[in-house]
């Protein structure tokens, strides 16, 4: 009998990280908390070396840090030499947000996004870090603003060797085709309803941006003002929000198993950041956003008011797809049938900041 390769779901919370492991996505083993008492914004597996993991952790006393593991998360050690802001006068690193391994053709390259709107690059598997000053001191920086969670680089995707796209709140998306030497705003046709100019060059508030795992030139983003799709080398974004109960939300998942499928968890509005109508529903599109279906089987449908944050949704590489998301109330839900039915993975964790998946 062939045993299915295990899936590990890493859940970062306000009080540490928890690892849920399963070979069948039905029964789960859990361990943690790792980084007990620390805020864990993100845990990332490096697919070029699957036992290598990175974590963005933060403490009100000890500040922001990056840790790394070479044994699948059994042990961790600090790995953040050079992780400091020097290019911006009187600016201090406020929070570590996101870790992203580089492209498969660039072994050892890892990126880290942080508050206040800064990007770092490592060329030695995260041991030493350097600022990407070409982005951090971009000519448009004066037009960047703080969102509700700060001003941060929270989304980083590497669709090809030398190609990078990042999402910032609140500045928009920026892309590079020369390994980060130069950056161009990529926000055409993306709304910024909170600004006098509704379609500015920069200033949009990206909430989460992802490339399709098996077609990385295909991009999706959940924005403050809608959900969009684009090609990395395209000229503009296409609004695909129609059919959802709200344009507003944070979370996004794009599973590898299906070519044009994406998931989001609609929130009611910026003024009420909970799912609408007290019913927790997940939006799924299987045609790249042309149409949407709201999924609710197994999710609470009465007096349920949950907030799912930008890093708190992820998908695995299995077929049918597994999708996982957590809420600030400490609940974590998942599906193993691409959203047709949902199950509780955890119910009483600390507030969930991030959900990520590591596959063997």
Short mmCIF file of C-alpha atoms in Angstrom, two decimals:
data_model
loop_
_atom_site.label_atom_id
_atom_site.label_comp_id
_atom_site.label_asym_id
_atom_site.label_seq_id
_atom_site.Cartn_x
_atom_site.Cartn_y
_atom_site.Cartn_z
CA UNK A 1 0.00 0.00 0.00
CA UNK A 2 1.40 3.38 -1.02
CA UNK A 3 1.42 5.89 1.79
CA UNK A 4 0.51 9.44 0.83
CA UNK A 5 3.24 11.98 1.45
CA UNK A 6 2.47 14.04 4.54
CA UNK A 7 1.17 17.59 4.60
CA UNK A 8 2.14 20.00 7.37
CA UNK A 9 -0.02 23.05 8.04
CA UNK A 10 1.85 25.76 9.93
CA UNK A 11 -0.41 28.12 11.86
CA UNK A 12 1.23 31.31 13.12
CA UNK A 13 -0.55 32.98 16.03
CA UNK A 14 -0.15 35.81 18.47
CA UNK A 15 1.45 33.39 20.95
CA UNK A 16 3.53 31.08 18.76
CA UNK A 17 3.33 28.65 15.83
CA UNK A 18 1.57 25.28 15.70
CA UNK A 19 2.25 22.47 13.22
CA UNK A 20 -0.57 20.15 12.11
CA UNK A 21 0.67 17.03 10.27
CA UNK A 22 -1.28 14.41 8.34
CA UNK A 23 -0.76 11.74 5.69
CA UNK A 24 -4.46 11.49 4.78
CA UNK A 25 -5.79 14.98 5.60
CA UNK A 26 -8.35 13.31 7.89
CA UNK A 27 -6.49 12.65 11.14
CA UNK A 28 -3.92 15.16 12.35
CA UNK A 29 -1.05 15.30 14.82
CA UNK A 30 -0.22 18.68 16.31
CA UNK A 31 2.82 20.08 18.04
CA UNK A 32 3.63 23.49 19.41
CA UNK A 33 3.69 26.19 20.27
CA UNK A 34 7.01 26.88 18.61
CA UNK A 35 8.33 30.36 19.50
CA UNK A 36 6.20 30.26 22.65
CA UNK A 37 4.91 33.74 23.46
CA UNK A 38 6.16 35.31 20.20
CA UNK A 39 3.94 36.66 17.42
CA UNK A 40 4.47 34.54 14.31
CA UNK A 41 3.56 36.42 11.15
CA UNK A 42 4.62 33.73 8.68
CA UNK A 43 6.27 30.32 8.33
CA UNK A 44 7.59 29.35 4.88
CA UNK A 45 8.96 26.09 3.51
CA UNK A 46 11.74 26.29 0.94
CA UNK A 47 10.67 23.96 -1.92
CA UNK A 48 14.29 23.79 -3.15
CA UNK A 49 15.23 22.13 0.14
CA UNK A 50 11.96 20.91 1.72
CA UNK A 51 13.34 20.42 5.23
CA UNK A 52 14.40 24.07 5.33
CA UNK A 53 11.88 26.45 6.88
CA UNK A 54 11.89 30.16 7.68
CA UNK A 55 9.78 32.06 10.22
CA UNK A 56 9.01 35.76 10.60
CA UNK A 57 8.60 36.33 14.34
CA UNK A 58 8.02 39.43 16.42
CA UNK A 59 8.12 40.44 20.06
CA UNK A 60 7.06 43.63 21.81
CA UNK A 61 10.25 43.33 23.88
CA UNK A 62 12.80 41.86 21.48
CA UNK A 63 11.58 43.25 18.17
CA UNK A 64 11.33 41.59 14.73
CA UNK A 65 13.47 38.58 13.83
CA UNK A 66 13.86 35.80 11.29
CA UNK A 67 14.50 32.23 12.38
CA UNK A 68 15.39 29.20 10.26
CA UNK A 69 15.15 25.44 10.60
CA UNK A 70 17.08 22.80 8.66
CA UNK A 71 15.17 19.82 10.07
CA UNK A 72 11.55 20.47 9.11
CA UNK A 73 10.78 22.64 12.11
CA UNK A 74 12.06 20.38 14.89
CA UNK A 75 14.64 22.97 15.90
CA UNK A 76 14.99 26.67 15.10
CA UNK A 77 17.76 29.24 15.34
CA UNK A 78 18.03 32.98 14.63
CA UNK A 79 18.97 33.71 11.03
CA UNK A 80 18.79 37.45 10.56
CA UNK A 81 22.25 38.98 10.31
CA UNK A 82 21.81 42.31 8.52
CA UNK A 83 18.04 42.39 8.99
CA UNK A 84 17.88 46.12 9.76
CA UNK A 85 16.88 49.32 7.98
CA UNK A 86 19.80 51.57 7.10
CA UNK A 87 18.70 53.17 3.82
CA UNK A 88 15.93 55.32 5.35
CA UNK A 89 16.97 57.99 7.88
CA UNK A 90 15.36 57.81 11.32
CA UNK A 91 13.49 54.64 10.33
CA UNK A 92 13.39 51.52 12.46
CA UNK A 93 12.35 48.01 11.51
CA UNK A 94 8.89 47.55 13.05
CA UNK A 95 7.74 44.03 12.09
CA UNK A 96 8.85 41.00 10.10
CA UNK A 97 5.96 40.09 7.80
CA UNK A 98 6.72 37.54 5.10
CA UNK A 99 9.49 35.18 3.96
CA UNK A 100 9.63 33.98 0.33
CA UNK A 101 12.18 31.56 -1.14
CA UNK A 102 13.54 32.68 -4.50
CA UNK A 103 13.06 31.02 -7.86
CA UNK A 104 14.18 27.41 -8.34
CA UNK A 105 16.95 28.62 -10.68
CA UNK A 106 18.39 30.83 -7.93
CA UNK A 107 19.41 28.48 -5.09
CA UNK A 108 20.09 30.22 -1.82
CA UNK A 109 18.13 33.36 -2.68
CA UNK A 110 15.43 34.24 -0.13
CA UNK A 111 13.37 37.42 0.29
CA UNK A 112 11.85 38.96 3.41
CA UNK A 113 9.20 41.68 3.57
CA UNK A 114 8.79 43.94 6.57
CA UNK A 115 7.27 47.08 8.04
CA UNK A 116 7.91 49.98 7.25
CA UNK A 117 7.53 49.03 3.57
CA UNK A 118 10.94 47.41 3.14
CA UNK A 119 12.29 44.38 1.28
CA UNK A 120 15.39 42.32 2.10
CA UNK A 121 17.33 39.74 0.09
CA UNK A 122 19.59 36.90 1.19
CA UNK A 123 21.91 34.98 -1.11
CA UNK A 124 22.94 32.32 1.44
CA UNK A 125 19.69 30.61 2.49
CA UNK A 126 18.71 33.35 4.91
CA UNK A 127 21.87 33.55 6.98
CA UNK A 128 22.72 37.12 5.97
CA UNK A 129 20.39 39.81 4.66
CA UNK A 130 20.77 42.98 2.61
CA UNK A 131 18.24 45.71 1.96
CA UNK A 132 16.79 45.93 -1.54
CA UNK A 133 17.33 49.68 -1.59
CA UNK A 134 16.05 50.03 -5.16
CA UNK A 135 12.56 49.32 -3.78
CA UNK A 136 12.93 50.68 -0.26
CA UNK A 137 13.97 54.13 -1.57
CA UNK A 138 11.74 54.07 -4.67
CA UNK A 139 10.95 57.46 -6.21
CA UNK A 140 7.26 57.02 -5.35
CA UNK A 141 7.81 56.28 -1.65
CA UNK A 142 6.50 59.69 -0.57
CA UNK A 143 3.09 58.57 -1.89
CA UNK A 144 3.05 55.35 0.16
CA UNK A 145 0.85 55.40 3.26
CA UNK A 146 0.18 53.30 6.32
CA UNK A 147 -2.80 50.96 6.26
CA UNK A 148 -4.60 49.45 9.23
CA UNK A 149 -1.76 46.99 9.83
CA UNK A 150 1.07 49.40 9.10
CA UNK A 151 3.07 49.96 5.91
CA UNK A 152 4.62 46.69 4.86
CA UNK A 153 5.83 44.39 2.12
CA UNK A 154 3.60 41.39 2.76
CA UNK A 155 3.43 39.60 -0.62
CA UNK A 156 6.48 38.44 -2.60
CA UNK A 157 6.36 36.19 -5.67
CA UNK A 158 9.20 35.05 -7.96
CA UNK A 159 7.54 33.81 -11.18
CA UNK A 160 10.81 33.39 -13.13
CA UNK A 161 14.54 33.77 -12.68
CA UNK A 162 15.20 37.46 -12.10
CA UNK A 163 11.48 38.29 -12.00
CA UNK A 164 9.89 39.51 -8.76
CA UNK A 165 6.57 41.09 -7.85
CA UNK A 166 5.71 42.45 -4.41
CA UNK A 167 2.54 43.75 -2.80
CA UNK A 168 2.60 46.61 -0.30
CA UNK A 169 0.03 48.20 1.96
CA UNK A 170 -0.68 50.87 1.11
CA UNK A 171 1.39 51.45 -2.00
CA UNK A 172 0.33 48.82 -4.54
CA UNK A 173 2.16 46.20 -6.55
CA UNK A 174 5.68 46.66 -7.91
CA UNK A 175 7.47 44.35 -10.33
CA UNK A 176 11.06 43.83 -11.39
CA UNK A 177 12.49 41.92 -14.35
CA UNK A 178 16.16 42.54 -13.54
CA UNK A 179 16.54 40.69 -10.23
CA UNK A 180 15.43 43.68 -8.19
CA UNK A 181 17.75 46.30 -9.68
CA UNK A 182 14.77 48.43 -10.78
CA UNK A 183 11.06 48.41 -9.97
CA UNK A 184 7.97 49.56 -11.83
CA UNK A 185 4.53 50.16 -10.28
CA UNK A 186 1.99 47.66 -11.62
CA UNK A 187 -1.43 48.99 -10.57
CA UNK A 188 -3.28 50.01 -13.71
CA UNK A 189 -7.06 49.43 -13.43
CA UNK A 190 -6.84 48.68 -9.69
CA UNK A 191 -9.16 50.85 -7.63
CA UNK A 192 -8.23 53.00 -4.64
CA UNK A 193 -11.66 54.14 -3.49
CA UNK A 194 -10.21 55.77 -0.37
CA UNK A 195 -8.15 58.29 -2.43
CA UNK A 196 -9.31 61.35 -4.39
CA UNK A 197 -7.82 59.81 -7.54
CA UNK A 198 -9.51 56.40 -7.74
CA UNK A 199 -6.92 54.94 -10.15
CA UNK A 200 -3.51 56.35 -9.13
CA UNK A 201 -0.10 55.11 -10.24
CA UNK A 202 0.65 54.06 -6.64
CA UNK A 203 -1.24 54.11 -3.36
CA UNK A 204 -3.50 51.10 -3.80
CA UNK A 205 -3.83 48.78 -0.84
CA UNK A 206 -2.93 45.23 -1.85
CA UNK A 207 -4.09 42.78 0.81
CA UNK A 208 -2.60 39.60 -0.65
CA UNK A 209 -0.99 38.75 -3.99
CA UNK A 210 -0.20 35.28 -5.35
CA UNK A 211 1.11 33.66 -8.51
CA UNK A 212 -0.33 30.35 -9.66
CA UNK A 213 2.05 27.61 -8.44
CA UNK A 214 2.17 25.84 -11.83
CA UNK A 215 1.63 28.85 -14.07
CA UNK A 216 3.52 31.56 -12.19
CA UNK A 217 3.00 34.27 -14.80
CA UNK A 218 -0.72 34.19 -13.83
CA UNK A 219 -1.32 36.54 -10.88
CA UNK A 220 -4.24 37.13 -8.53
CA UNK A 221 -4.66 39.70 -5.79
CA UNK A 222 -7.20 40.37 -3.07
CA UNK A 223 -7.19 44.12 -2.67
CA UNK A 224 -8.83 46.56 -0.28
CA UNK A 225 -11.05 47.49 -3.23
CA UNK A 226 -11.74 44.21 -5.01
CA UNK A 227 -10.16 41.06 -6.34
CA UNK A 228 -8.11 41.09 -9.57
CA UNK A 229 -6.17 38.94 -12.02
CA UNK A 230 -3.31 39.76 -14.40
CA UNK A 231 -0.35 38.34 -16.26
CA UNK A 232 3.07 39.20 -14.86
CA UNK A 233 4.10 40.76 -18.18
CA UNK A 234 0.68 42.33 -18.77
CA UNK A 235 -0.21 46.01 -18.89
CA UNK A 236 -3.09 46.07 -16.42
CA UNK A 237 -5.23 44.14 -13.94
CA UNK A 238 -8.75 42.84 -14.58
CA UNK A 239 -11.40 43.28 -11.90
CA UNK A 240 -12.99 39.88 -11.10
CA UNK A 241 -15.01 40.90 -8.03
CA UNK A 242 -18.45 40.53 -9.58
CA UNK A 243 -20.38 37.66 -7.98
CA UNK A 244 -18.91 38.07 -4.49
CA UNK A 245 -20.95 39.59 -1.62
CA UNK A 246 -18.22 42.19 -1.00
CA UNK A 247 -15.19 43.65 -2.73
CA UNK A 248 -13.39 43.69 0.62
CA UNK A 249 -11.32 40.87 2.09
CA UNK A 250 -7.80 39.87 3.00
CA UNK A 251 -7.18 36.19 2.37
CA UNK A 252 -6.39 34.40 -0.89
CA UNK A 253 -5.45 30.87 -1.93
CA UNK A 254 -4.51 29.55 -5.38
CA UNK A 255 -4.20 25.74 -5.42
CA UNK A 256 -1.73 24.00 -7.69
CA UNK A 257 -4.13 21.22 -8.74
CA UNK A 258 -6.48 23.41 -10.81
CA UNK A 259 -5.46 25.80 -13.55
CA UNK A 260 -7.79 28.75 -12.87
CA UNK A 261 -9.13 28.17 -9.37
CA UNK A 262 -8.84 30.63 -6.52
CA UNK A 263 -10.36 31.05 -3.07
CA UNK A 264 -11.07 34.07 -0.90
CA UNK A 265 -13.01 34.78 2.31
CA UNK A 266 -15.17 37.89 1.77
CA UNK A 267 -15.36 40.39 4.62
CA UNK A 268 -18.28 42.81 4.89
CA UNK A 269 -16.46 46.16 4.63
CA UNK A 270 -13.49 48.17 5.95
CA UNK A 271 -15.82 49.54 8.62
CA UNK A 272 -16.90 46.04 9.75
CA UNK A 273 -14.12 43.55 9.18
CA UNK A 274 -16.05 40.34 9.63
CA UNK A 275 -17.76 37.93 7.25
CA UNK A 276 -21.16 39.26 6.09
CA UNK A 277 -24.52 38.28 7.62
CA UNK A 278 -22.97 36.22 10.40
CA UNK A 279 -22.39 33.39 7.91
CA UNK A 280 -18.86 32.19 7.28
CA UNK A 281 -18.56 31.44 3.58
CA UNK A 282 -15.62 30.93 1.25
CA UNK A 283 -15.68 32.25 -2.30
CA UNK A 284 -14.41 29.86 -4.99
CA UNK A 285 -13.94 30.54 -8.67
CA UNK A 286 -12.92 27.78 -11.05
CA UNK A 287 -12.75 29.96 -14.15
CA UNK A 288 -10.28 32.62 -13.13
CA UNK A 289 -12.86 34.91 -11.56
CA UNK A 290 -15.52 34.93 -14.27
CA UNK A 291 -17.97 33.36 -11.83
CA UNK A 292 -18.02 32.61 -8.10
CA UNK A 293 -19.67 30.10 -5.81
CA UNK A 294 -20.05 30.67 -2.07
CA UNK A 295 -19.11 27.55 -0.10
CA UNK A 296 -20.57 26.92 3.33
CA UNK A 297 -20.88 23.17 4.02
CA UNK A 298 -19.26 22.52 7.39
CA UNK A 299 -18.75 26.21 8.20
CA UNK A 300 -20.77 28.09 10.87
CA UNK A 301 -23.81 29.77 9.35
CA UNK A 302 -25.41 31.49 12.34
CA UNK A 303 -24.05 34.26 14.55
CA UNK A 304 -20.54 33.71 13.23
CA UNK A 305 -18.50 36.90 12.90
CA UNK A 306 -14.90 36.08 12.08
CA UNK A 307 -11.92 37.98 10.68
CA UNK A 308 -9.45 36.17 8.43
CA UNK A 309 -6.20 38.09 8.01
CA UNK A 310 -4.09 38.45 4.85
CA UNK A 311 -1.57 35.67 5.60
CA UNK A 312 -4.15 33.32 7.12
CA UNK A 313 -5.15 31.24 4.07
CA UNK A 314 -3.14 28.74 2.03
CA UNK A 315 -3.48 25.70 -0.22
CA UNK A 316 -1.53 22.48 -0.70
CA UNK A 317 -0.29 20.72 -3.85
CA UNK A 318 -2.68 17.75 -3.66
CA UNK A 319 -5.50 16.76 -6.01
CA UNK A 320 -8.23 17.36 -4.97
CA UNK A 321 -6.89 20.53 -3.43
CA UNK A 322 -6.62 21.17 0.26
CA UNK A 323 -7.30 24.73 1.41
CA UNK A 324 -6.73 25.97 4.96
CA UNK A 325 -7.61 29.21 6.73
CA UNK A 326 -7.63 30.60 10.25
CA UNK A 327 -9.42 33.41 12.07
CA UNK A 328 -8.52 35.85 14.80
CA UNK A 329 -10.87 33.96 17.14
CA UNK A 330 -8.47 31.02 17.08
CA UNK A 331 -10.44 28.81 14.68
CA UNK A 332 -8.81 26.98 11.76
CA UNK A 333 -10.85 25.33 8.99
CA UNK A 334 -9.82 23.18 6.06
CA UNK A 335 -11.11 21.29 3.05
CA UNK A 336 -9.65 18.21 1.39
CA UNK A 337 -12.08 18.26 -1.56
CA UNK A 338 -11.36 21.68 -3.08
CA UNK A 339 -13.97 23.46 -0.99
CA UNK A 340 -17.02 21.24 -1.36
CA UNK A 341 -16.96 20.52 2.38
CA UNK A 342 -15.09 22.03 5.32
CA UNK A 343 -13.86 20.74 8.66
CA UNK A 344 -12.49 22.24 11.86
CA UNK A 345 -8.76 21.75 12.29
CA UNK A 346 -8.53 23.79 15.50
CA UNK A 347 -11.00 25.81 17.56
CA UNK A 348 -9.18 27.36 20.49
CA UNK A 349 -5.81 28.68 19.33
CA UNK A 350 -4.57 32.19 20.02
CA UNK A 351 -5.51 34.73 17.32
CA UNK A 352 -4.36 33.35 13.97
CA UNK A 353 -1.98 35.57 11.99
CA UNK A 354 -0.87 33.17 9.26
CA UNK A 355 -1.49 29.78 7.69
CA UNK A 356 1.02 28.11 5.37
CA UNK A 357 1.52 24.61 4.00
CA UNK A 358 4.66 22.50 3.80
CA UNK A 359 4.51 19.41 1.60
CA UNK A 360 7.02 16.57 1.63
#
